PDB file of C-alpha atoms and ligand atoms in Angstrom:
ATOM      1  CA  MET A   1     160.965 -46.151-143.734  1.00  0.00           C
ATOM      2  CA  THR A   2     160.403 -42.998-146.956  1.00  0.00           C
ATOM      3  CA  SER A   3     161.430 -45.137-149.668  1.00  0.00           C
ATOM      4  CA  THR A   4     158.319 -45.077-152.264  1.00  0.00           C
ATOM      5  CA  THR A   5     157.753 -45.451-156.033  1.00  0.00           C
ATOM      6  CA  THR A   6     154.396 -45.284-158.267  1.00  0.00           C
ATOM      7  CA  VAL A   7     150.940 -45.603-156.424  1.00  0.00           C
ATOM      8  CA  PRO A   8     149.494 -48.863-158.429  1.00  0.00           C
ATOM      9  CA  ALA A   9     146.708 -48.480-160.049  1.00  0.00           C
ATOM     10  CA  VAL A  10     143.495 -51.003-160.008  1.00  0.00           C
ATOM     11  CA  ALA A  11     142.050 -52.031-163.417  1.00  0.00           C
ATOM     12  CA  LEU A  12     138.432 -50.840-163.710  1.00  0.00           C
ATOM     13  CA  ARG A  13     136.629 -53.672-165.915  1.00  0.00           C
ATOM     14  CA  GLY A  14     135.973 -50.647-168.936  1.00  0.00           C
ATOM     15  CA  GLY A  15     139.591 -50.437-169.889  1.00  0.00           C
ATOM     16  CA  THR A  16     140.651 -47.709-167.896  1.00  0.00           C
ATOM     17  CA  SER A  17     142.380 -47.602-164.223  1.00  0.00           C
ATOM     18  CA  ILE A  18     142.568 -45.912-160.687  1.00  0.00           C
ATOM     19  CA  PRO A  19     145.264 -45.262-158.039  1.00  0.00           C
ATOM     20  CA  GLN A  20     145.033 -47.095-155.337  1.00  0.00           C
ATOM     21  CA  LEU A  21     145.620 -44.868-153.073  1.00  0.00           C
ATOM     22  CA  GLY A  22     143.527 -41.579-154.303  1.00  0.00           C
ATOM     23  CA  PHE A  23     142.387 -38.462-151.489  1.00  0.00           C
ATOM     24  CA  GLY A  24     138.965 -37.975-149.987  1.00  0.00           C
ATOM     25  CA  VAL A  25     137.494 -34.442-149.085  1.00  0.00           C
ATOM     26  CA  PHE A  26     134.847 -35.677-147.397  1.00  0.00           C
ATOM     27  CA  LYS A  27     134.167 -33.231-144.366  1.00  0.00           C
ATOM     28  CA  VAL A  28     136.350 -30.284-145.940  1.00  0.00           C
ATOM     29  CA  PRO A  29     134.889 -27.033-146.186  1.00  0.00           C
ATOM     30  CA  ASP A  30     134.448 -25.868-149.770  1.00  0.00           C
ATOM     31  CA  GLY A  31     136.456 -22.319-148.985  1.00  0.00           C
ATOM     32  CA  GLU A  32     139.457 -24.877-147.690  1.00  0.00           C
ATOM     33  CA  ALA A  33     139.083 -27.569-150.443  1.00  0.00           C
ATOM     34  CA  ALA A  34     141.894 -25.814-152.783  1.00  0.00           C
ATOM     35  CA  GLN A  35     144.508 -25.671-150.308  1.00  0.00           C
ATOM     36  CA  VAL A  36     144.375 -28.959-149.258  1.00  0.00           C
ATOM     37  CA  VAL A  37     143.667 -30.580-152.055  1.00  0.00           C
ATOM     38  CA  SER A  38     146.705 -28.719-153.520  1.00  0.00           C
ATOM     39  CA  LEU A  39     148.461 -30.016-150.914  1.00  0.00           C
ATOM     40  CA  ALA A  40     147.415 -33.597-151.729  1.00  0.00           C
ATOM     41  CA  LEU A  41     148.720 -33.558-155.267  1.00  0.00           C
ATOM     42  CA  ASP A  42     151.870 -31.644-153.912  1.00  0.00           C
ATOM     43  CA  ALA A  43     152.771 -34.554-151.753  1.00  0.00           C
ATOM     44  CA  GLY A  44     151.833 -37.198-155.195  1.00  0.00           C
ATOM     45  CA  TYR A  45     148.293 -38.093-154.509  1.00  0.00           C
ATOM     46  CA  ARG A  46     146.750 -38.210-158.747  1.00  0.00           C
ATOM     47  CA  SER A  47     142.898 -39.140-157.279  1.00  0.00           C
ATOM     48  CA  ILE A  48     140.675 -37.111-155.604  1.00  0.00           C
ATOM     49  CA  ASP A  49     137.362 -38.012-154.462  1.00  0.00           C
ATOM     50  CA  THR A  50     134.566 -35.614-153.865  1.00  0.00           C
ATOM     51  CA  ALA A  51     130.503 -35.826-154.147  1.00  0.00           C
ATOM     52  CA  ALA A  52     127.958 -33.302-154.889  1.00  0.00           C
ATOM     53  CA  ALA A  53     126.897 -33.968-151.222  1.00  0.00           C
ATOM     54  CA  TYR A  54     130.098 -32.479-149.708  1.00  0.00           C
ATOM     55  CA  GLY A  55     129.422 -28.831-151.118  1.00  0.00           C
ATOM     56  CA  ASN A  56     133.163 -29.025-151.901  1.00  0.00           C
ATOM     57  CA  GLU A  57     133.249 -29.583-155.600  1.00  0.00           C
ATOM     58  CA  ALA A  58     134.259 -25.707-156.440  1.00  0.00           C
ATOM     59  CA  GLY A  59     137.321 -25.765-154.389  1.00  0.00           C
ATOM     60  CA  VAL A  60     138.287 -29.041-155.820  1.00  0.00           C
ATOM     61  CA  GLY A  61     138.729 -28.338-159.079  1.00  0.00           C
ATOM     62  CA  ALA A  62     139.926 -24.507-158.195  1.00  0.00           C
ATOM     63  CA  GLY A  63     142.700 -26.858-156.483  1.00  0.00           C
ATOM     64  CA  ILE A  64     143.338 -29.464-159.394  1.00  0.00           C
ATOM     65  CA  ALA A  65     143.146 -26.202-161.698  1.00  0.00           C
ATOM     66  CA  ALA A  66     145.850 -23.980-159.371  1.00  0.00           C
ATOM     67  CA  SER A  67     148.363 -27.747-159.595  1.00  0.00           C
ATOM     68  CA  GLY A  68     148.947 -26.885-163.340  1.00  0.00           C
ATOM     69  CA  LEU A  69     149.075 -31.003-163.782  1.00  0.00           C
ATOM     70  CA  PRO A  70     147.141 -32.138-167.322  1.00  0.00           C
ATOM     71  CA  ARG A  71     143.856 -33.376-166.600  1.00  0.00           C
ATOM     72  CA  ASP A  72     144.864 -37.195-167.956  1.00  0.00           C
ATOM     73  CA  GLU A  73     147.169 -37.235-165.140  1.00  0.00           C
ATOM     74  CA  VAL A  74     144.386 -36.699-162.588  1.00  0.00           C
ATOM     75  CA  PHE A  75     141.788 -39.565-161.911  1.00  0.00           C
ATOM     76  CA  VAL A  76     138.603 -37.124-160.624  1.00  0.00           C
ATOM     77  CA  THR A  77     135.423 -39.258-158.708  1.00  0.00           C
ATOM     78  CA  SER A  78     132.248 -37.596-158.182  1.00  0.00           C
ATOM     79  CA  LYS A  79     128.673 -38.727-156.807  1.00  0.00           C
ATOM     80  CA  LEU A  80     125.396 -38.265-157.805  1.00  0.00           C
ATOM     81  CA  TRP A  81     123.191 -37.275-154.846  1.00  0.00           C
ATOM     82  CA  ILE A  82     120.036 -39.267-153.688  1.00  0.00           C
ATOM     83  CA  ASP A  83     117.292 -36.340-154.070  1.00  0.00           C
ATOM     84  CA  MET A  84     118.865 -36.332-157.587  1.00  0.00           C
ATOM     85  CA  MET A  85     118.148 -40.169-158.659  1.00  0.00           C
ATOM     86  CA  ALA A  86     114.908 -39.958-161.107  1.00  0.00           C
ATOM     87  CA  ARG A  87     115.451 -40.569-164.668  1.00  0.00           C
ATOM     88  CA  GLU A  88     115.284 -37.150-165.786  1.00  0.00           C
ATOM     89  CA  ALA A  89     117.488 -35.301-162.990  1.00  0.00           C
ATOM     90  CA  VAL A  90     120.551 -37.313-162.923  1.00  0.00           C
ATOM     91  CA  ARG A  91     121.945 -35.533-166.479  1.00  0.00           C
ATOM     92  CA  PRO A  92     121.535 -31.937-164.866  1.00  0.00           C
ATOM     93  CA  ALA A  93     122.957 -33.299-161.988  1.00  0.00           C
ATOM     94  CA  PHE A  94     126.264 -34.495-163.127  1.00  0.00           C
ATOM     95  CA  GLU A  95     126.663 -31.364-165.580  1.00  0.00           C
ATOM     96  CA  GLN A  96     126.122 -29.224-162.689  1.00  0.00           C
ATOM     97  CA  SER A  97     129.053 -31.053-160.379  1.00  0.00           C
ATOM     98  CA  LEU A  98     130.919 -30.963-164.016  1.00  0.00           C
ATOM     99  CA  GLU A  99     130.288 -26.930-163.852  1.00  0.00           C
ATOM    100  CA  ARG A 100     131.091 -26.541-160.456  1.00  0.00           C
ATOM    101  CA  LEU A 101     134.603 -28.842-160.592  1.00  0.00           C
ATOM    102  CA  GLY A 102     135.591 -26.803-163.909  1.00  0.00           C
ATOM    103  CA  LEU A 103     135.686 -30.002-165.856  1.00  0.00           C
ATOM    104  CA  ASP A 104     134.391 -31.094-169.395  1.00  0.00           C
ATOM    105  CA  ARG A 105     134.637 -34.813-168.089  1.00  0.00           C
ATOM    106  CA  LEU A 106     134.753 -37.167-164.839  1.00  0.00           C
ATOM    107  CA  ASP A 107     136.860 -39.877-164.367  1.00  0.00           C
ATOM    108  CA  LEU A 108     133.904 -41.995-162.207  1.00  0.00           C
ATOM    109  CA  TYR A 109     131.243 -41.488-161.094  1.00  0.00           C
ATOM    110  CA  LEU A 110     128.810 -42.806-159.040  1.00  0.00           C
ATOM    111  CA  ILE A 111     125.577 -43.191-157.340  1.00  0.00           C
ATOM    112  CA  HIS A 112     126.256 -42.318-153.870  1.00  0.00           C
ATOM    113  CA  TRP A 113     123.344 -44.648-151.955  1.00  0.00           C
ATOM    114  CA  PRO A 114     121.253 -47.252-153.009  1.00  0.00           C
ATOM    115  CA  VAL A 115     118.469 -45.805-150.965  1.00  0.00           C
ATOM    116  CA  PRO A 116     116.447 -48.840-152.000  1.00  0.00           C
ATOM    117  CA  GLY A 117     113.150 -47.824-150.885  1.00  0.00           C
ATOM    118  CA  ALA A 118     112.726 -45.048-152.823  1.00  0.00           C
ATOM    119  CA  GLY A 119     113.259 -47.712-156.365  1.00  0.00           C
ATOM    120  CA  ARG A 120     115.216 -45.236-158.179  1.00  0.00           C
ATOM    121  CA  PHE A 121     118.747 -46.362-158.148  1.00  0.00           C
ATOM    122  CA  VAL A 122     117.885 -49.184-162.149  1.00  0.00           C
ATOM    123  CA  GLU A 123     117.102 -45.975-163.338  1.00  0.00           C
ATOM    124  CA  ALA A 124     119.734 -43.581-162.149  1.00  0.00           C
ATOM    125  CA  TRP A 125     122.356 -45.958-163.543  1.00  0.00           C
ATOM    126  CA  GLU A 126     120.595 -46.310-167.015  1.00  0.00           C
ATOM    127  CA  GLU A 127     121.602 -42.419-166.772  1.00  0.00           C
ATOM    128  CA  LEU A 128     124.974 -43.189-165.493  1.00  0.00           C
ATOM    129  CA  VAL A 129     125.639 -45.849-168.271  1.00  0.00           C
ATOM    130  CA  ALA A 130     124.132 -42.753-170.926  1.00  0.00           C
ATOM    131  CA  LEU A 131     126.659 -40.325-169.322  1.00  0.00           C
ATOM    132  CA  ARG A 132     129.621 -42.950-169.814  1.00  0.00           C
ATOM    133  CA  GLU A 133     128.810 -43.579-174.008  1.00  0.00           C
ATOM    134  CA  ALA A 134     128.033 -40.193-174.201  1.00  0.00           C
ATOM    135  CA  GLY A 135     131.924 -39.920-173.442  1.00  0.00           C
ATOM    136  CA  LEU A 136     131.020 -37.608-170.468  1.00  0.00           C
ATOM    137  CA  VAL A 137     132.548 -40.009-167.773  1.00  0.00           C
ATOM    138  CA  ARG A 138     135.637 -42.350-168.455  1.00  0.00           C
ATOM    139  CA  GLU A 139     133.597 -45.103-165.853  1.00  0.00           C
ATOM    140  CA  VAL A 140     130.752 -45.215-163.653  1.00  0.00           C
ATOM    141  CA  GLY A 141     130.126 -46.735-160.307  1.00  0.00           C
ATOM    142  CA  VAL A 142     128.301 -47.366-157.265  1.00  0.00           C
ATOM    143  CA  SER A 143     128.970 -46.986-153.364  1.00  0.00           C
ATOM    144  CA  ASN A 144     127.201 -48.305-150.639  1.00  0.00           C
ATOM    145  CA  PHE A 145     125.674 -51.114-152.560  1.00  0.00           C
ATOM    146  CA  THR A 146     124.973 -54.838-151.105  1.00  0.00           C
ATOM    147  CA  ALA A 147     125.857 -58.049-152.412  1.00  0.00           C
ATOM    148  CA  GLU A 148     121.572 -57.597-153.036  1.00  0.00           C
ATOM    149  CA  HIS A 149     121.349 -54.195-154.353  1.00  0.00           C
ATOM    150  CA  LEU A 150     124.471 -55.032-157.338  1.00  0.00           C
ATOM    151  CA  ASP A 151     122.484 -58.151-157.801  1.00  0.00           C
ATOM    152  CA  ALA A 152     119.438 -56.275-158.810  1.00  0.00           C
ATOM    153  CA  LEU A 153     121.187 -53.404-161.135  1.00  0.00           C
ATOM    154  CA  VAL A 154     122.725 -56.293-163.279  1.00  0.00           C
ATOM    155  CA  ALA A 155     120.153 -58.416-163.642  1.00  0.00           C
ATOM    156  CA  ALA A 156     117.737 -55.438-164.667  1.00  0.00           C
ATOM    157  CA  THR A 157     120.122 -53.585-166.969  1.00  0.00           C
ATOM    158  CA  GLY A 158     122.694 -56.416-167.742  1.00  0.00           C
ATOM    159  CA  VAL A 159     125.681 -53.460-166.907  1.00  0.00           C
ATOM    160  CA  THR A 160     127.837 -54.273-163.759  1.00  0.00           C
ATOM    161  CA  PRO A 161     129.236 -51.318-162.408  1.00  0.00           C
ATOM    162  CA  ALA A 162     133.057 -50.673-162.029  1.00  0.00           C
ATOM    163  CA  VAL A 163     133.512 -49.888-158.964  1.00  0.00           C
ATOM    164  CA  ASN A 164     131.586 -50.242-155.677  1.00  0.00           C
ATOM    165  CA  GLN A 165     132.784 -47.706-153.354  1.00  0.00           C
ATOM    166  CA  VAL A 166     131.936 -49.014-149.736  1.00  0.00           C
ATOM    167  CA  GLU A 167     132.507 -48.304-145.830  1.00  0.00           C
ATOM    168  CA  LEU A 168     135.780 -50.628-145.113  1.00  0.00           C
ATOM    169  CA  HIS A 169     138.507 -50.617-142.534  1.00  0.00           C
ATOM    170  CA  PRO A 170     139.999 -53.537-140.231  1.00  0.00           C
ATOM    171  CA  ALA A 171     136.757 -53.346-138.215  1.00  0.00           C
ATOM    172  CA  PHE A 172     134.650 -53.590-141.002  1.00  0.00           C
ATOM    173  CA  SER A 173     136.220 -55.685-143.247  1.00  0.00           C
ATOM    174  CA  GLN A 174     133.101 -56.499-145.607  1.00  0.00           C
ATOM    175  CA  ARG A 175     134.680 -59.788-146.341  1.00  0.00           C
ATOM    176  CA  ALA A 176     131.792 -61.436-147.684  1.00  0.00           C
ATOM    177  CA  LEU A 177     130.863 -58.348-150.585  1.00  0.00           C
ATOM    178  CA  ARG A 178     134.174 -58.415-151.576  1.00  0.00           C
ATOM    179  CA  ALA A 179     133.973 -61.667-152.625  1.00  0.00           C
ATOM    180  CA  HIS A 180     130.935 -60.757-154.239  1.00  0.00           C
ATOM    181  CA  HIS A 181     133.259 -58.170-156.196  1.00  0.00           C
ATOM    182  CA  ARG A 182     136.123 -60.354-157.426  1.00  0.00           C
ATOM    183  CA  GLU A 183     132.874 -63.003-158.167  1.00  0.00           C
ATOM    184  CA  LEU A 184     131.714 -59.597-160.423  1.00  0.00           C
ATOM    185  CA  GLY A 185     134.695 -58.323-161.975  1.00  0.00           C
ATOM    186  CA  ILE A 186     134.178 -55.254-159.555  1.00  0.00           C
ATOM    187  CA  ALA A 187     136.693 -53.255-158.244  1.00  0.00           C
ATOM    188  CA  THR A 188     136.517 -52.672-154.062  1.00  0.00           C
ATOM    189  CA  GLU A 189     136.856 -49.104-153.338  1.00  0.00           C
ATOM    190  CA  ALA A 190     137.246 -48.505-149.374  1.00  0.00           C
ATOM    191  CA  TRP A 191     135.851 -44.873-147.585  1.00  0.00           C
ATOM    192  CA  SER A 192     136.693 -44.332-144.095  1.00  0.00           C
ATOM    193  CA  PRO A 193     139.630 -46.590-145.035  1.00  0.00           C
ATOM    194  CA  LEU A 194     141.218 -45.495-141.127  1.00  0.00           C
ATOM    195  CA  GLY A 195     137.838 -46.052-139.827  1.00  0.00           C
ATOM    196  CA  GLN A 196     138.225 -42.249-139.363  1.00  0.00           C
ATOM    197  CA  GLY A 197     140.874 -42.824-137.157  1.00  0.00           C
ATOM    198  CA  THR A 198     138.946 -44.927-134.515  1.00  0.00           C
ATOM    199  CA  VAL A 199     140.657 -47.929-135.577  1.00  0.00           C
ATOM    200  CA  LEU A 200     144.508 -46.621-135.312  1.00  0.00           C
ATOM    201  CA  GLY A 201     144.411 -47.011-131.398  1.00  0.00           C
ATOM    202  CA  ASP A 202     144.526 -50.487-131.693  1.00  0.00           C
ATOM    203  CA  PRO A 203     147.436 -52.270-129.840  1.00  0.00           C
ATOM    204  CA  VAL A 204     147.521 -55.273-132.572  1.00  0.00           C
ATOM    205  CA  LEU A 205     147.812 -51.862-134.552  1.00  0.00           C
ATOM    206  CA  SER A 206     150.784 -50.257-132.491  1.00  0.00           C
ATOM    207  CA  ALA A 207     152.834 -53.567-132.787  1.00  0.00           C
ATOM    208  CA  ILE A 208     152.726 -54.066-136.391  1.00  0.00           C
ATOM    209  CA  ALA A 209     153.521 -50.496-136.795  1.00  0.00           C
ATOM    210  CA  ASP A 210     156.487 -50.827-134.300  1.00  0.00           C
ATOM    211  CA  ALA A 211     157.707 -53.427-136.329  1.00  0.00           C
ATOM    212  CA  HIS A 212     157.802 -51.496-139.051  1.00  0.00           C
ATOM    213  CA  GLY A 213     158.739 -48.276-138.099  1.00  0.00           C
ATOM    214  CA  VAL A 214     155.879 -46.773-139.486  1.00  0.00           C
ATOM    215  CA  THR A 215     152.239 -45.469-137.956  1.00  0.00           C
ATOM    216  CA  PRO A 216     149.571 -47.194-137.205  1.00  0.00           C
ATOM    217  CA  ALA A 217     147.389 -45.450-140.087  1.00  0.00           C
ATOM    218  CA  GLN A 218     150.547 -46.325-142.322  1.00  0.00           C
ATOM    219  CA  VAL A 219     149.835 -49.705-141.569  1.00  0.00           C
ATOM    220  CA  VAL A 220     146.190 -49.879-142.323  1.00  0.00           C
ATOM    221  CA  LEU A 221     146.547 -48.328-145.692  1.00  0.00           C
ATOM    222  CA  ARG A 222     149.234 -50.939-146.319  1.00  0.00           C
ATOM    223  CA  TRP A 223     147.019 -53.694-145.485  1.00  0.00           C
ATOM    224  CA  HIS A 224     144.528 -52.314-147.969  1.00  0.00           C
ATOM    225  CA  LEU A 225     146.860 -51.935-150.400  1.00  0.00           C
ATOM    226  CA  GLN A 226     147.931 -55.549-149.919  1.00  0.00           C
ATOM    227  CA  ALA A 227     144.147 -56.842-149.764  1.00  0.00           C
ATOM    228  CA  GLY A 228     143.804 -55.124-153.447  1.00  0.00           C
ATOM    229  CA  THR A 229     141.552 -52.098-152.008  1.00  0.00           C
ATOM    230  CA  VAL A 230     141.150 -48.593-153.172  1.00  0.00           C
ATOM    231  CA  ALA A 231     141.356 -46.538-150.438  1.00  0.00           C
ATOM    232  CA  ILE A 232     140.834 -42.994-150.463  1.00  0.00           C
ATOM    233  CA  PRO A 233     141.973 -41.636-146.714  1.00  0.00           C
ATOM    234  CA  LYS A 234     141.086 -38.046-146.042  1.00  0.00           C
ATOM    235  CA  SER A 235     143.474 -35.529-144.193  1.00  0.00           C
ATOM    236  CA  VAL A 236     143.724 -31.484-143.693  1.00  0.00           C
ATOM    237  CA  THR A 237     146.755 -32.213-142.032  1.00  0.00           C
ATOM    238  CA  PRO A 238     149.667 -31.769-143.796  1.00  0.00           C
ATOM    239  CA  GLU A 239     152.230 -34.439-142.245  1.00  0.00           C
ATOM    240  CA  ARG A 240     149.297 -37.093-142.369  1.00  0.00           C
ATOM    241  CA  ILE A 241     148.076 -35.874-145.734  1.00  0.00           C
ATOM    242  CA  ALA A 242     151.993 -37.023-146.986  1.00  0.00           C
ATOM    243  CA  ALA A 243     152.378 -39.947-144.694  1.00  0.00           C
ATOM    244  CA  ASN A 244     149.440 -41.246-145.858  1.00  0.00           C
ATOM    245  CA  LEU A 245     150.796 -42.025-149.167  1.00  0.00           C
ATOM    246  CA  ASP A 246     154.277 -43.277-147.956  1.00  0.00           C
ATOM    247  CA  VAL A 247     152.976 -46.598-147.542  1.00  0.00           C
ATOM    248  CA  LEU A 248     154.560 -48.536-150.628  1.00  0.00           C
ATOM    249  CA  GLY A 249     158.408 -49.124-149.003  1.00  0.00           C
ATOM    250  CA  PHE A 250     157.496 -51.855-146.276  1.00  0.00           C
ATOM    251  CA  GLU A 251     155.420 -54.762-146.721  1.00  0.00           C
ATOM    252  CA  LEU A 252     152.929 -56.374-144.396  1.00  0.00           C
ATOM    253  CA  SER A 253     153.704 -60.629-143.231  1.00  0.00           C
ATOM    254  CA  ALA A 254     151.306 -63.009-143.660  1.00  0.00           C
ATOM    255  CA  GLU A 255     150.841 -62.816-140.113  1.00  0.00           C
ATOM    256  CA  GLN A 256     150.539 -59.216-139.652  1.00  0.00           C
ATOM    257  CA  VAL A 257     147.507 -59.570-142.286  1.00  0.00           C
ATOM    258  CA  ALA A 258     145.808 -62.024-140.642  1.00  0.00           C
ATOM    259  CA  ALA A 259     145.833 -60.331-137.394  1.00  0.00           C
ATOM    260  CA  ILE A 260     144.658 -57.060-139.026  1.00  0.00           C
ATOM    261  CA  ASP A 261     141.955 -59.302-140.405  1.00  0.00           C
ATOM    262  CA  GLY A 262     140.804 -60.647-136.900  1.00  0.00           C
ATOM    263  CA  LEU A 263     140.210 -57.469-136.090  1.00  0.00           C
ATOM    264  CA  ASP A 264     136.588 -57.332-138.005  1.00  0.00           C
ATOM    265  CA  GLN A 265     133.392 -57.363-135.663  1.00  0.00           C
ATOM    266  CA  VAL A 266     130.176 -57.772-136.639  1.00  0.00           C
ATOM    267  CA  ASP A 267     129.012 -54.342-135.175  1.00  0.00           C
ATOM    268  CA  GLY A 268     132.021 -52.466-136.897  1.00  0.00           C
ATOM    269  CA  ARG A 269     130.271 -49.884-138.978  1.00  0.00           C
ATOM    270  CA  ILE A 270     130.509 -46.820-138.452  1.00  0.00           C
ATOM    271  CA  GLY A 271     128.643 -45.049-140.820  1.00  0.00           C
ATOM    272  CA  PRO A 272     124.981 -45.604-141.783  1.00  0.00           C
ATOM    273  CA  ASP A 273     123.046 -48.933-143.008  1.00  0.00           C
ATOM    274  CA  PRO A 274     122.614 -48.939-146.661  1.00  0.00           C
ATOM    275  CA  GLU A 275     119.641 -50.437-146.490  1.00  0.00           C
ATOM    276  CA  GLU A 276     118.465 -47.561-144.542  1.00  0.00           C
ATOM    277  CA  PHE A 277     119.875 -44.870-145.405  1.00  0.00           C
ATOM    278  CA  ALA A 278     117.347 -42.230-147.324  1.00  0.00           C
ATOM    279  CA  GLY A 279     119.431 -39.017-146.494  1.00  0.00           C
TER     280      GLY A 279
HETATM  281  P1  NDP B   1     138.949 -41.691-143.097  1.00  0.00           P
HETATM  282  O1  NDP B   1     139.079 -42.854-142.399  1.00  0.00           O
HETATM  283  O2  NDP B   1     139.657 -41.472-144.204  1.00  0.00           O
HETATM  284  O3  NDP B   1     139.483 -40.682-141.980  1.00  0.00           O
HETATM  285  C1  NDP B   1     140.214 -39.155-141.609  1.00  0.00           C
HETATM  286  C2  NDP B   1     139.978 -39.075-140.525  1.00  0.00           C
HETATM  287  O4  NDP B   1     141.173 -39.640-139.778  1.00  0.00           O
HETATM  288  C3  NDP B   1     140.161 -36.967-139.982  1.00  0.00           C
HETATM  289  O5  NDP B   1     139.472 -37.055-138.712  1.00  0.00           O
HETATM  290  C4  NDP B   1     141.520 -37.261-140.179  1.00  0.00           C
HETATM  291  O6  NDP B   1     141.967 -35.942-139.163  1.00  0.00           O
HETATM  292  C5  NDP B   1     142.578 -38.656-139.466  1.00  0.00           C
HETATM  293  N1  NDP B   1     143.494 -39.035-140.180  1.00  0.00           N
HETATM  294  C6  NDP B   1     143.621 -38.991-141.302  1.00  0.00           C
HETATM  295  N2  NDP B   1     144.812 -39.792-141.685  1.00  0.00           N
HETATM  296  C7  NDP B   1     145.880 -39.652-140.338  1.00  0.00           C
HETATM  297  C8  NDP B   1     146.527 -40.332-139.770  1.00  0.00           C
HETATM  298  N3  NDP B   1     147.705 -40.314-140.663  1.00  0.00           N
HETATM  299  N4  NDP B   1     147.031 -40.679-138.215  1.00  0.00           N
HETATM  300  C9  NDP B   1     145.693 -40.299-137.451  1.00  0.00           C
HETATM  301  N5  NDP B   1     144.797 -39.207-138.114  1.00  0.00           N
HETATM  302  C10 NDP B   1     144.422 -39.201-139.579  1.00  0.00           C
HETATM  303  O7  NDP B   1     137.692 -40.917-142.758  1.00  0.00           O
HETATM  304  P2  NDP B   1     136.734 -40.286-144.337  1.00  0.00           P
HETATM  305  O8  NDP B   1     135.077 -40.971-143.683  1.00  0.00           O
HETATM  306  O9  NDP B   1     136.887 -38.713-144.022  1.00  0.00           O
HETATM  307  O10 NDP B   1     136.785 -41.398-145.362  1.00  0.00           O
HETATM  308  C11 NDP B   1     137.665 -40.804-146.819  1.00  0.00           C
HETATM  309  C12 NDP B   1     137.012 -40.782-147.662  1.00  0.00           C
HETATM  310  O11 NDP B   1     135.989 -41.737-148.198  1.00  0.00           O
HETATM  311  C13 NDP B   1     135.924 -39.257-147.821  1.00  0.00           C
HETATM  312  O12 NDP B   1     136.641 -38.031-147.236  1.00  0.00           O
HETATM  313  C14 NDP B   1     135.697 -39.411-148.438  1.00  0.00           C
HETATM  314  O13 NDP B   1     135.604 -39.134-149.987  1.00  0.00           O
HETATM  315  C15 NDP B   1     134.675 -40.856-148.666  1.00  0.00           C
HETATM  316  N6  NDP B   1     133.898 -41.038-147.747  1.00  0.00           N
HETATM  317  C16 NDP B   1     132.676 -41.558-149.002  1.00  0.00           C
HETATM  318  C17 NDP B   1     131.336 -42.035-147.939  1.00  0.00           C
HETATM  319  C18 NDP B   1     130.809 -42.684-148.875  1.00  0.00           C
HETATM  320  O14 NDP B   1     129.262 -42.689-148.613  1.00  0.00           O
HETATM  321  N7  NDP B   1     130.666 -43.132-150.416  1.00  0.00           N
HETATM  322  C19 NDP B   1     131.082 -42.269-146.999  1.00  0.00           C
HETATM  323  C20 NDP B   1     132.682 -41.415-145.996  1.00  0.00           C
HETATM  324  C21 NDP B   1     133.746 -41.291-146.566  1.00  0.00           C
HETATM  325  P3  NDP B   1     142.203 -34.656-140.084  1.00  0.00           P
HETATM  326  O15 NDP B   1     142.103 -34.572-141.334  1.00  0.00           O
HETATM  327  O16 NDP B   1     142.324 -33.408-139.121  1.00  0.00           O
HETATM  328  O17 NDP B   1     143.973 -34.854-140.035  1.00  0.00           O
END
């Protein structure tokens, strides 16, 4: 199984679109990010997910520049960190991200966490919308927002995020939140799409992988694609970087999708709870 075609794209509400498979760089040190991003772009990824908080925007930007790819061919996402959510802090934070990345605009900019107790996500959102209206970013969205946070944002501003990037993998498949996204017209983007590797030893996934002659990681990424979710797997391992993109040449049956859906657990979350996370 190695036949690949172009990675599908998911349409975003403002008229742009995002590749359904992108490359995540959380925990990649700045000094290694240029080389890792170069590997990913060489392998065929055309979407990179970074954040101010990852401390590697400079390395990511260097990797993008070294690729020589036209700017329009790489979809670049970064995120506003929680200490910069005050109204007057947002634009400087965004400009610092642009400067570190060496870019003059982003494709997607997200509020990284809602931090509901701080009461700042509405004002931060209004500033993100202003950045989009100024042409500095093609689309704006959020990350780690619950259905309640999304409803509060839309009620307060009348502007719906294009994307909500949330923890999502077979052990934590976020069925209710995805349904809410569909109602609101928000694209679902999965962080830790491989459950940081923790789900890959499950025998259900191994059996499906064997049936297709692929790896459990490829089965999980294929499951994301067939669910319509955008996935941003991270790896620093060249073979995995390539293999994680090589998921277009096979198709899971309805029964196989149902079996993977059945791995969902009430307590399957591995990252922080968005209601509580405050840095
Ligand atoms: P992933 O689910 O992508 O898993 C990454 C881990 O799995 C790494 O340890 C990697 O190891 C390993 N791995 C990757 N590919 C394979 C494979 N084919 N087989 C076996 N193991 C594999 O976790 P992340 O938490 O990194 O999430 C992905 C991205 O999501 C992040 O990089 C970041 O961009 C974003 N993110 C966003 C968050 C947010 O709050 N918005 C929070 C967390 C992540 P190795 O690298 O050694 O190959």
